[in-house]
Every structure is written in structure tokens, then in C-alpha cells.
XYZ file of N, CA, C and O in Angstrom:
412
model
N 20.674 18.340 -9.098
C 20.238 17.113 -8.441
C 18.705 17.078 -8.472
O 17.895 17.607 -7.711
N 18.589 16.582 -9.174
C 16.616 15.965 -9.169
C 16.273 15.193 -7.851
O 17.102 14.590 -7.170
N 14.772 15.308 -7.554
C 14.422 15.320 -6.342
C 14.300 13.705 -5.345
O 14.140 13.590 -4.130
N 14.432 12.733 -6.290
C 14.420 11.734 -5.945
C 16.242 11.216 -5.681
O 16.455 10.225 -4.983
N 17.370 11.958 -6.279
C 18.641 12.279 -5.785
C 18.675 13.056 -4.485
O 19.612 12.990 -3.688
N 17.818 13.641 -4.358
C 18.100 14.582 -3.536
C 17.163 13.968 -1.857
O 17.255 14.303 -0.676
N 16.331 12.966 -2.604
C 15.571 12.117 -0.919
C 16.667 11.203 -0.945
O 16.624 10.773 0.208
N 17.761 10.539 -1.586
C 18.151 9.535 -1.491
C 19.357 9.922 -0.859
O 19.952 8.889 -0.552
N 20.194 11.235 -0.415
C 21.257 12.034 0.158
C 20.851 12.154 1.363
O 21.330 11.787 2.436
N 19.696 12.836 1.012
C 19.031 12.949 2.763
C 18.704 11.819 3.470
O 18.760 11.793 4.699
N 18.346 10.822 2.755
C 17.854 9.850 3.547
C 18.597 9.018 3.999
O 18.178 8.285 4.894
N 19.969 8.881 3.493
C 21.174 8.378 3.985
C 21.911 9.235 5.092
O 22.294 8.723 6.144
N 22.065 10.430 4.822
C 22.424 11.508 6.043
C 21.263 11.159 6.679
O 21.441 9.941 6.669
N 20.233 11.304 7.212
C 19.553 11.286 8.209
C 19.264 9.946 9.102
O 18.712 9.876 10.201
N 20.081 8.383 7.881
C 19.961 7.265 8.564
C 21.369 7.096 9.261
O 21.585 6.065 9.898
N 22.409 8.158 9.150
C 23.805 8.195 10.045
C 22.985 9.102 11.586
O 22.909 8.804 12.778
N 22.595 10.039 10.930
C 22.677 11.038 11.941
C 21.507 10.577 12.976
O 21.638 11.168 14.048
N 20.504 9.768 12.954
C 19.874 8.764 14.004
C 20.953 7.718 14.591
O 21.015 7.466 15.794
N 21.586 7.280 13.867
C 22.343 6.620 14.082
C 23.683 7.387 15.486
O 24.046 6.997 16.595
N 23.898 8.145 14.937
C 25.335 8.748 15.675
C 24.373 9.488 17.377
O 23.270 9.985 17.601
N 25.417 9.200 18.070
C 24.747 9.566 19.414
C 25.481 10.916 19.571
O 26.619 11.324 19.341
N 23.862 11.643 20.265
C 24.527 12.917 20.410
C 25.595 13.337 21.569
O 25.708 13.049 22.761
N 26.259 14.078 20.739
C 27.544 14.790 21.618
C 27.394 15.179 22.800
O 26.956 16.310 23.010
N 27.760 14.240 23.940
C 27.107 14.672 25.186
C 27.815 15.978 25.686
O 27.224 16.556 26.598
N 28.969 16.534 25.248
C 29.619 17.828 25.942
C 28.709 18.867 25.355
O 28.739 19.995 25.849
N 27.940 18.621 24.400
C 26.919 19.547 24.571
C 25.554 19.705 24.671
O 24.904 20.517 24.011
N 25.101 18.920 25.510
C 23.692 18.471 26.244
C 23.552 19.913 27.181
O 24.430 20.071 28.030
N 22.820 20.639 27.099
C 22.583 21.637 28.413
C 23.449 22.810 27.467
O 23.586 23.832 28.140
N 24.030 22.929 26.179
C 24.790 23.730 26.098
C 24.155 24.960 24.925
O 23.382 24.878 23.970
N 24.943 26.125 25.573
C 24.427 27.317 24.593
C 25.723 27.225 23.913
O 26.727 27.027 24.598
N 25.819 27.356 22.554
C 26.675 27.819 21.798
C 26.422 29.231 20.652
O 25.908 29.140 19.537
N 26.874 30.332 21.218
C 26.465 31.542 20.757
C 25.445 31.849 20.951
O 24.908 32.611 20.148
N 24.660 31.338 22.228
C 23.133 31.525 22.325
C 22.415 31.010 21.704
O 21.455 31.612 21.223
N 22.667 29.506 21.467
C 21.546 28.948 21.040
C 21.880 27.677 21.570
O 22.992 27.150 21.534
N 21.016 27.298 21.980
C 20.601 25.871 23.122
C 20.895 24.623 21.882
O 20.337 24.623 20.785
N 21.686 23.808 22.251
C 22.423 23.179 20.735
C 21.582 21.621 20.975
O 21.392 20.984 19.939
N 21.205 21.150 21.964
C 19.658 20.222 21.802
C 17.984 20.951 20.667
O 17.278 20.378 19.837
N 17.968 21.991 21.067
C 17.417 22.725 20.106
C 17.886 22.551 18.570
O 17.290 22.042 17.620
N 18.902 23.029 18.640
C 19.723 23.101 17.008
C 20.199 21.418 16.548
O 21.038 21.282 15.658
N 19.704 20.424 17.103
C 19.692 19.230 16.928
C 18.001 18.807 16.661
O 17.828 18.014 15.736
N 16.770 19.275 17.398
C 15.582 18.377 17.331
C 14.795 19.466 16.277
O 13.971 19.180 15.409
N 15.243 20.599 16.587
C 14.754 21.704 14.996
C 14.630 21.167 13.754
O 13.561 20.864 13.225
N 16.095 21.005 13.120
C 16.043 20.644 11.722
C 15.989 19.363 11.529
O 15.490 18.988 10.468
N 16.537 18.240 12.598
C 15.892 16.849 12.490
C 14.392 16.578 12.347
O 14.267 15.600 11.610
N 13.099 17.082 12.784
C 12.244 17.062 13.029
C 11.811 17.427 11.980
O 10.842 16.785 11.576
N 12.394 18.761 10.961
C 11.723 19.673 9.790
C 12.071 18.675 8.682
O 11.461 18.608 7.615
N 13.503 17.616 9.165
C 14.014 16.893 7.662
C 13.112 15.737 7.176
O 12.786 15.298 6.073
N 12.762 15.328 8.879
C 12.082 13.887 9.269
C 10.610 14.569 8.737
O 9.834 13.627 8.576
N 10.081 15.592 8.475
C 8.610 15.972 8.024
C 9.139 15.618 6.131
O 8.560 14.830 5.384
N 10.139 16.319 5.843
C 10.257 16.654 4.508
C 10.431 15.044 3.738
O 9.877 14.857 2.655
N 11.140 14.070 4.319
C 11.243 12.679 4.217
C 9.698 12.250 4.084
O 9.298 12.061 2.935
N 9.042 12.125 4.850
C 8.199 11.234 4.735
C 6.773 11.767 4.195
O 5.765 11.082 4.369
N 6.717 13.097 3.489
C 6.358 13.936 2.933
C 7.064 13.757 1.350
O 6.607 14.489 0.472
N 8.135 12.822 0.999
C 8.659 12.931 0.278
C 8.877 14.355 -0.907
O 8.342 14.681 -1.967
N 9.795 14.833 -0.166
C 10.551 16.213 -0.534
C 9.302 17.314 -0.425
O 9.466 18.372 -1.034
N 8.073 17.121 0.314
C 7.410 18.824 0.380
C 7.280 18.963 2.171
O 7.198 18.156 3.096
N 7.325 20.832 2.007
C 7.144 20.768 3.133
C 6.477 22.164 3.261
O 6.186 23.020 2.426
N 6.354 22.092 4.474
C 5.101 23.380 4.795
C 5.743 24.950 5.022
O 6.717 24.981 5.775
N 5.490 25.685 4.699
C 6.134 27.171 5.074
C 6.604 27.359 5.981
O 7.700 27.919 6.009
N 5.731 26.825 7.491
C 6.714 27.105 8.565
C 7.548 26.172 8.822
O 8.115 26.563 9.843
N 8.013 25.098 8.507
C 9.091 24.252 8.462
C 10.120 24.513 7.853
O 11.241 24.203 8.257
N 9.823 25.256 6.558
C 10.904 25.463 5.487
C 11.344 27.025 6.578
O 12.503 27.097 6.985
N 10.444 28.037 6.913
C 11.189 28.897 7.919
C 11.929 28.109 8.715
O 13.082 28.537 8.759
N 11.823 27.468 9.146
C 12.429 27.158 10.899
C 13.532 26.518 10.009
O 14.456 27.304 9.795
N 13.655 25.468 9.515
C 15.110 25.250 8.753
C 16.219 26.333 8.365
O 17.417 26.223 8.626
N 15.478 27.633 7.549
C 16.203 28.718 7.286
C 17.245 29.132 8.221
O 18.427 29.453 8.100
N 16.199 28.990 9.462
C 16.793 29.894 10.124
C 17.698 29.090 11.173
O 18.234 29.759 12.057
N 17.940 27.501 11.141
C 18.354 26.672 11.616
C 19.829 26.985 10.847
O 20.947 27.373 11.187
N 19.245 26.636 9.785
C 21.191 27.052 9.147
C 21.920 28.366 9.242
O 23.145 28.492 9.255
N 21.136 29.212 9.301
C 21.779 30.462 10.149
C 22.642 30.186 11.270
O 23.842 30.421 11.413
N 21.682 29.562 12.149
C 22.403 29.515 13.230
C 23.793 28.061 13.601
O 24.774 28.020 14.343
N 23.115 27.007 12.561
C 24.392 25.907 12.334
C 25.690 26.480 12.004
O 26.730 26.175 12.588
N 25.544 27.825 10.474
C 26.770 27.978 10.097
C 27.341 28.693 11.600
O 28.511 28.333 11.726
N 27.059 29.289 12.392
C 27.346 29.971 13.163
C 28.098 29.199 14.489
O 29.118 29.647 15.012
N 27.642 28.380 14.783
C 28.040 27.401 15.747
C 28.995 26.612 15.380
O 30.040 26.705 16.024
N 28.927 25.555 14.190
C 29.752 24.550 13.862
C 31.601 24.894 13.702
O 32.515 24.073 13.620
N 31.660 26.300 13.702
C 32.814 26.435 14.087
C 33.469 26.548 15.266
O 34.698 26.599 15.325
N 32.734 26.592 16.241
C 33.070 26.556 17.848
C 32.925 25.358 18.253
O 33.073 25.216 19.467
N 32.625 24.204 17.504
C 32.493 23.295 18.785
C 33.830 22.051 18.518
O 34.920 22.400 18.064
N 33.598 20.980 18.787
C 34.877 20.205 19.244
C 34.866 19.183 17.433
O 34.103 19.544 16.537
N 35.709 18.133 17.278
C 35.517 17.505 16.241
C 34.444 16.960 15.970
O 33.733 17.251 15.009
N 34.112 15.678 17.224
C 32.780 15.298 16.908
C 31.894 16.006 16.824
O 31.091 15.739 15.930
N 31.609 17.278 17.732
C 29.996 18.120 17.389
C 30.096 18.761 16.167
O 29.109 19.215 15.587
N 31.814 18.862 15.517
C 31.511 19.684 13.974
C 30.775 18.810 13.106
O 29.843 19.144 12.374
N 31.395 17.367 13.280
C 30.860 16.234 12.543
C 29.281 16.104 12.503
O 28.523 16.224 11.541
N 29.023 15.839 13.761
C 27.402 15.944 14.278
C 26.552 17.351 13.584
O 25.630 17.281 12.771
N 26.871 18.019 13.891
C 26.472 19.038 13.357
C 26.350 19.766 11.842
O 25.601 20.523 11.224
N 27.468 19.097 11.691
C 27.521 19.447 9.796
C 26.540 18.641 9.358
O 25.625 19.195 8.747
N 26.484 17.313 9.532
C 25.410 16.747 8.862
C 23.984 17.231 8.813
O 23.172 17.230 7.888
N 23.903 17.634 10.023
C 22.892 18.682 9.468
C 22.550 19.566 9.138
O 21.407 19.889 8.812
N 23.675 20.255 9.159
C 23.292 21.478 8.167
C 23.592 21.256 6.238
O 23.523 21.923 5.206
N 23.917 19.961 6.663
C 24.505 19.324 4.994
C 22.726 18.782 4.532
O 22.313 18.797 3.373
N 21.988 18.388 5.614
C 20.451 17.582 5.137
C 19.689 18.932 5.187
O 18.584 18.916 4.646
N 20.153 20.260 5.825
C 19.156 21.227 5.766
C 18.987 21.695 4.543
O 17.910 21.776 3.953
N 20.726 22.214 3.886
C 20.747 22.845 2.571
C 20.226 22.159 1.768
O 19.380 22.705 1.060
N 20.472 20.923 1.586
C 19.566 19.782 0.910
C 18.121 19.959 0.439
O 17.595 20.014 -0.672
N 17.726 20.020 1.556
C 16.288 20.061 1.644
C 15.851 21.794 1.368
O 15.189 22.159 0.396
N 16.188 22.385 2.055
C 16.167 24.074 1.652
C 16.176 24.214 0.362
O 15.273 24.843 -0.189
N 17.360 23.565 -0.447
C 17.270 24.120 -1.858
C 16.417 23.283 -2.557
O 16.407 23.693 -3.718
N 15.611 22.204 -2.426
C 14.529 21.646 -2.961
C 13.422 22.022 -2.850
O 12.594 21.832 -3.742
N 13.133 22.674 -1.673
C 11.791 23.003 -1.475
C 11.662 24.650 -1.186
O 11.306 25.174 -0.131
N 11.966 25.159 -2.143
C 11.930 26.868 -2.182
C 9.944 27.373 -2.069
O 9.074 26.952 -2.830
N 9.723 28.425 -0.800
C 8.623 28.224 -0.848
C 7.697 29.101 -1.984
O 6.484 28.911 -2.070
């Protein structure tokens, strides 16, 4: 996927996932120890840099994503339908973006 395929995936995942309201059963919630408002404004914030940056991004962003999908794959199996939904998408715009912008 060339990189202008690859803003045009994200940029559609990221115009649902503004779109979709977050999962309120997990507002306030740790899932495996990690505060899942966190694991929502983390990689939204790193995707929303890489977007309008069109596909570059800075070292510590591309860390904090890394380590965002660490902890997505880790969670998205514990939580309910909608937060898998909610949640996959972003770890679907992280890998995205992760594998485009290798630092």
C-alpha cells in the first residue's frame, strides 16, 4: 500500500472513529491496567499528528503508538462488542500508520 493509500484508510477510519461515541462502560476503566480513556486519546492524538503531517511523524509519537498497540492487542479481547469495535479501529489506524512510518 503506497502512502497516499495508506492516508486515505486512515483517514476514513479516523473520520468513523470521531464519529462513533465512546464506550461509556469504559470511561474510568482499567483494562489490564491500562486506563482505556488513555488507550483512546494516545493513538488518536499520534494518528491525528500523522494525518495532518500527511503520513510523517516524530519519534516520540511513532514510540507512544508502538507501545499503544501493545497494549490494544492486549485489551481488545476483554472488552464487550462495542469496545472491541471501538477499539479495533484503532489499533487497525495504528498498524497503519506504524508500518508507514518506520523510524
Amino acid at each position: 500500500m503506497d502512502l497516499t493509500d495508506r492516508l486515505a484508510a486512515v483517514t476514513t477510519l479516523f473520520d468513523a472513529h470521531l464519529k462513533a461515541p465512546f464506550p461509556g462502560r469504559w470511561r474510568g476503566a482499567d483494562v489490564a491496567g491500562f486506563d482505556m480513556v488513555m488507550l483512546d486519546a494516545g493513538p488518536a492524538g499520534c494518528v491525528s499528528v500523522w494525518l495532518e503531517r500527511q503520513g510523517l511523524l516524530d519519534d516520540w509519537r511513532w514510540n507512544v503508538l508502538a507501545e499503544c498497540e501493545q497494549r490494544l492487542v492486549r485489551v481488545i479481547p476483554e472488552l464487550d462488542a462495542y469496545g472491541r469495535e471501538y477499539y479495533q479501529r484503532l489499533l487497525d489506524m495504528t498498524v497503519l500508520v506504524l508500518d508507514a512510518d518506520c523510524p
